[in-house]
Coordinates of C-alpha atoms in Angstrom, one line a residue:
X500 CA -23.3 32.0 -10.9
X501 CA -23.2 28.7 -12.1
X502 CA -23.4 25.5 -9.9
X503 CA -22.1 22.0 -10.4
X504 CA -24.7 19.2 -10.0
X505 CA -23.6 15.3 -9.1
X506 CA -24.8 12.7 -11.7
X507 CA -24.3 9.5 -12.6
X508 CA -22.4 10.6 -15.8
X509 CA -19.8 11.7 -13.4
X510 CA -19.5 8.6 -11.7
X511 CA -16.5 6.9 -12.8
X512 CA -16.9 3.4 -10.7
X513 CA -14.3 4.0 -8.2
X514 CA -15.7 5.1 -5.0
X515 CA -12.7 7.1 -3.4
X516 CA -12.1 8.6 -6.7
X517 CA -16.0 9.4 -6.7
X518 CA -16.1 10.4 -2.9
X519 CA -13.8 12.9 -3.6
X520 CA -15.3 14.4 -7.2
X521 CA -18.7 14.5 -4.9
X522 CA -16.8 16.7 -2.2
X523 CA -15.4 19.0 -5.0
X524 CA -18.7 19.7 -6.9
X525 CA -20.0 20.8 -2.7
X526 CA -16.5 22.9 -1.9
X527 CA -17.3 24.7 -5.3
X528 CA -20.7 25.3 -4.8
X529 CA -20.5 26.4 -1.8
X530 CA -17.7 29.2 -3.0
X531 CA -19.7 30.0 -6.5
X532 CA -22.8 30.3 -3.8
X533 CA -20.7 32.5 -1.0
X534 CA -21.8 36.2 -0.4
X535 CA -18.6 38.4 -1.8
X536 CA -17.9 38.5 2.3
X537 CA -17.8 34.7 2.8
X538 CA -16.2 34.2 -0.6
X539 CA -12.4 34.0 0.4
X540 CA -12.7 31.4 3.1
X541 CA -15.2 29.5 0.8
X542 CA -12.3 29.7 -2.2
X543 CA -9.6 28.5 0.4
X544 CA -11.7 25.3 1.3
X545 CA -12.2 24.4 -2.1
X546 CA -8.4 25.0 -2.9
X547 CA -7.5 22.8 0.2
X548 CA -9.7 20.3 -1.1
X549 CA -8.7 20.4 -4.5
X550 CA -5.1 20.2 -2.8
X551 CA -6.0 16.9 -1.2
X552 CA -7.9 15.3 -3.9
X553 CA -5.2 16.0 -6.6
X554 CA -2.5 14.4 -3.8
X555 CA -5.0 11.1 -3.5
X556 CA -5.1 11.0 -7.4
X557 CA -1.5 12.0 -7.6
X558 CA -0.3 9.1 -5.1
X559 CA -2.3 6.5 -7.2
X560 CA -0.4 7.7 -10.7
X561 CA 2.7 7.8 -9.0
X562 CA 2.4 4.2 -7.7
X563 CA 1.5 2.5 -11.3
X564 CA 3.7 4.7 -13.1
X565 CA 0.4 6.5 -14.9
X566 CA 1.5 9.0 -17.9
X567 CA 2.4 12.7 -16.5
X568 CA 0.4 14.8 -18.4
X569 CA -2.2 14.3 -15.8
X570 CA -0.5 15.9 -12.9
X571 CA 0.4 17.8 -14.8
X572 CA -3.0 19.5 -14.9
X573 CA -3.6 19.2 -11.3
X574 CA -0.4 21.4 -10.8
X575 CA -1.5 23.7 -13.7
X576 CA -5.4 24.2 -12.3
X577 CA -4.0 24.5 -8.6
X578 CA -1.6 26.9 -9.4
X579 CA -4.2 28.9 -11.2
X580 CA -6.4 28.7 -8.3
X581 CA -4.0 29.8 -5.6
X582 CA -2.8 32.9 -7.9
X583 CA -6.7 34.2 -8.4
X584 CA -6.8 33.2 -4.6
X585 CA -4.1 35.6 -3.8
X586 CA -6.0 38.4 -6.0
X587 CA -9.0 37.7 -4.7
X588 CA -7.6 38.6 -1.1
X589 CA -6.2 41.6 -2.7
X590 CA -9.4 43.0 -3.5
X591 CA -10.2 41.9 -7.0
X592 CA -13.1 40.1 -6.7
X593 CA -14.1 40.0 -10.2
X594 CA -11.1 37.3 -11.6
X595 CA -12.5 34.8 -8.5
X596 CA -15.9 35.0 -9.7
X597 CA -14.8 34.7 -13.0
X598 CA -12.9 31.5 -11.8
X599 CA -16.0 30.1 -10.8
X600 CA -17.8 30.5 -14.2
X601 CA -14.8 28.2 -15.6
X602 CA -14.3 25.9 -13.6
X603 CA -17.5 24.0 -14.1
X604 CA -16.8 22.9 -17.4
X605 CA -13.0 22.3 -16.7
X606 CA -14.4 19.9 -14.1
X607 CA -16.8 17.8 -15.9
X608 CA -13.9 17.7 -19.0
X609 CA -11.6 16.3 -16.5
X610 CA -13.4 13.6 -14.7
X611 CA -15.1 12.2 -17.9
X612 CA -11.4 12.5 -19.4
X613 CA -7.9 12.4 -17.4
X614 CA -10.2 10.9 -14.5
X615 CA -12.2 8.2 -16.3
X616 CA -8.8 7.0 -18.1
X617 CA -6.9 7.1 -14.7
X618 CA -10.2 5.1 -13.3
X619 CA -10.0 2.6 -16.0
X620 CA -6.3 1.5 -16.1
X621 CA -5.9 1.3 -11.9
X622 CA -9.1 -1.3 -12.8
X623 CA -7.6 -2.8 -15.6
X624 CA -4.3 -3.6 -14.2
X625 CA -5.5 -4.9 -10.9
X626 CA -4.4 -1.7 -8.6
X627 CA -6.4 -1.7 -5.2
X628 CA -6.4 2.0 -4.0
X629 CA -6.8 1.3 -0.5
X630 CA -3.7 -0.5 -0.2
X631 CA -2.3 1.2 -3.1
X632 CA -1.0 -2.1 -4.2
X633 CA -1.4 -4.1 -7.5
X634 CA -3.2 -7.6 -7.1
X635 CA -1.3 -10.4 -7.4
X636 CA -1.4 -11.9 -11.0
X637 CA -2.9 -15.8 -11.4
X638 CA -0.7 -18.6 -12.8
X639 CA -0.5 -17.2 -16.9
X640 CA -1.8 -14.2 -16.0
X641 CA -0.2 -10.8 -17.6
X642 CA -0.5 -7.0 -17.0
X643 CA -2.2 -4.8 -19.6
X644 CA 1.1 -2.5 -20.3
X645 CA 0.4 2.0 -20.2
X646 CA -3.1 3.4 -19.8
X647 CA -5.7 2.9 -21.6
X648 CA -6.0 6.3 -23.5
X649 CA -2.4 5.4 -24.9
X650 CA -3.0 1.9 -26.1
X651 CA -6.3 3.5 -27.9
X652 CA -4.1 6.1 -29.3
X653 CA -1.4 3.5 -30.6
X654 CA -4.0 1.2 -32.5
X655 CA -5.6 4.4 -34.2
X656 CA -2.6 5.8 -35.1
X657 CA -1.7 2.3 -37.0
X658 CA -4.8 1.5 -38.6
X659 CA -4.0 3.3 -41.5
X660 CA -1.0 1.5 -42.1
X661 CA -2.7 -1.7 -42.0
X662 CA -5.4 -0.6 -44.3
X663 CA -3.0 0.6 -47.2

């Protein structure tokens, strides 16, 4: 079965964001690890983690306004995750331990991805996730505008135009 290891290259320099990525990669390994016996209960920790750490993430997007398409995700993997849950209790064994195999890479896509672009806009516009409040802006000070995976977008996209 395969494992998920913490790393560095997972670290995406925001420590509740990190905290929580850490307690994901231990609920999974602890359910790709469980004897078929223990795997159930081991499954439902990891889904009510996963419920908790989308809500943190969730809550942060929300408050800043962050693109959708990143919830989005959340609700797409949950839901997946709570249907092969609901299987798994039924008896088929197989699809959970064949969620387990996928998830791994799904993971590591999503932090270095949706996670790392949600990570660098809340630091780029100011946003303190304790508080879930935006610092206040010095005298001439602006707001970078969207997130930063949009704004890259934008400029590629019309970099053509500027060459021809």
């Amino acid at each position: 079965m395969p494992s998920l290891a913490w790393s560095e290259d997972l670290d995406n320099n925001l420590a509740p964001m990190d905290d929580t990525h850490r307690e994901f990669v231990e609920c999974y390994n602890a359910a790709a690890s469980a004897a078929p016996e223990d795997f159930l209960p081991a499954l439902d920790a990891l889904i009510e983690h996963a419920k908790s750490h989308f809500d943190l993430e969730n809550g942060w997007m929300e408050a800043v306004d962050f693109p959708g398409c990143h919830r989005a995700e959340h609700d797409r993997v949950l839901a997946v995750m709570v249907d092969i849950r609901g299987r798994v209790e039924r008896g088929d064994l197989f699809l959970g331990r064949r969620l387990m195999e996928e998830l791994p890479a799904w993971f590591v896509n999503h932090v270095n991805g949706m996670d790392a672009a949600l990570a660098f806009h809340l630091a780029t516009i100011g946003f303190d996730v304790d508080s879930c409040t935006l610092r206040p802006l010095a005298a001439g000070e602006t707001r970078a505008a969207g997130c930063g995976c949009a704004s890259l977008a934008a400029e590629d996209a019309a970099e053509p135009a500027r060459a021809g």
